[in-house]
Amino acid sequence: MLAYGLLALGLSTVLAIVTWSVVSDYLTSQRTSSAVVVTSDNAAALRYGLFGPPQPCRPARERAECGSPTLLPGVQAMDVLNSLPSTDAAASMLYLEDHWYSLTGQPSDLPPDLIQTALAGSVVQRRIAVNGQPVLAVGVPIGRQGEAFFEWHPLESLDNTLRTLKITLIVAAIATALIGLAVGRLASTLALRPLAELTRVADAVARGKLDARLEAENDPHLGGLARSFNQTAADLERRVAVDARFAGDVSHELRTPLMTMLNSMQLIQNHRAELPSVVREPVELLGDDLDRFRRLVIDLLEISRDDGGDRGSREIVRIADLVRAAGDATAGREVTTVEPDAEGLILQADKRRLERVIANLVENAEDHAGGCKGVGVEAGGLGVIITVDDAGPGIAVEDRSRIFERFGRGETSGRGRGVGLGLAIVARHVQWHHGTIQVTDRPGGGARFIVELPAKIS
């Protein structure tokens, strides 16, 4: 697009310069020639009125009289000046027998060298300014040495014409450049449309829509690329489906022995007082690990459900009530604060997924970050903003994107415990609701998780 625009601008600029040079020179030359012809005609009429018709030259000793005409008896120079035909000349002046005669204009406005050239017998013209107005001064000899006729002709009309021409050419050059940009944009859009489609589909695949495909397999230029891309996307979709099915199958298979172990551990803990002191601590450690194992299985089932294409079900949810119930229940105490402007906000949501988002964030704060300091709900952002604050050491900037990856743990934030799936599930569920999640520092210390969802007033 830029190349088209620059090319159009360059060509239009060259054309404008050439047009300006040719037309301005032509108009100026025509105006100058016209002024010289008019002044010369008036000088001839003036010469005829002052000296009469030219006398034929006499031979021999009277030949010198041919170049030195004499004034007609009783002729007044001013009367002859007044008898000249009307022209566009703004001033007419005559220098005759060492005297100036003028109808309009002042001889002092004429350049001295222009006067001397005309008095010497040469036709001369020059652009000058009189009272701030541009004029063309013309001097024509009238037949006797040291005498000449002068006129000046206004150039304002010529200057206005040239100014209009200049503005027109500049506007035309700019318009041509804009048209070039538009044509370049159209051409680039048409040329890059297949690549734009490829970018769109690749972005969709990157965001988890693995069934996205290119429709350009029959394109003579991009057919091979489209077929290769579609094959790769199909293989990736099958691989992800197989992995999700494997994780789901393994998780389901683990549920039965896990429940047996948990029930057995509960029975052992119920008789903890009867155990020898040397085995009590290993039993407690085993209980903690069994609880982590239980959470891992539950998280794997949740992940495999999403990877397996579970579309869920959307229903109208009052966000304040859902967050208050999920947050307080997970923390075991009242931790949720809802601003008045957020009480009436609703969202088309999967209730199970949204409850899991709140529960995982509060559980993460309770188990790995010194406790949940509060859950807030307020209107803003995409519609509603949900914040979860903890009392931990905070999360380093370099870890803030890594913690939302599967099995991702912040290496510098002190959150080493946990299986690393809870926040990944949160990110997936928030994305499923077309929302965003980020983590920042909490005022006063700790971390603050911020979830934005596209809610509206009921």
PDB file of C-alpha atoms in Angstrom, residues 195 261 316 320 407:
ATOM      1  CA  LEU A 195      -2.572 -15.258   4.069  1.00  0.00           C
ATOM      2  CA  MET A 261      -7.279 -45.483  49.916  1.00  0.00           C
ATOM      3  CA  ILE A 316     -28.388 -16.908  33.180  1.00  0.00           C
ATOM      4  CA  ALA A 320     -22.809 -11.665  42.851  1.00  0.00           C
ATOM      5  CA  PHE A 407       1.727 -27.973  35.907  1.00  0.00           C
TER       6      PHE A 407
END
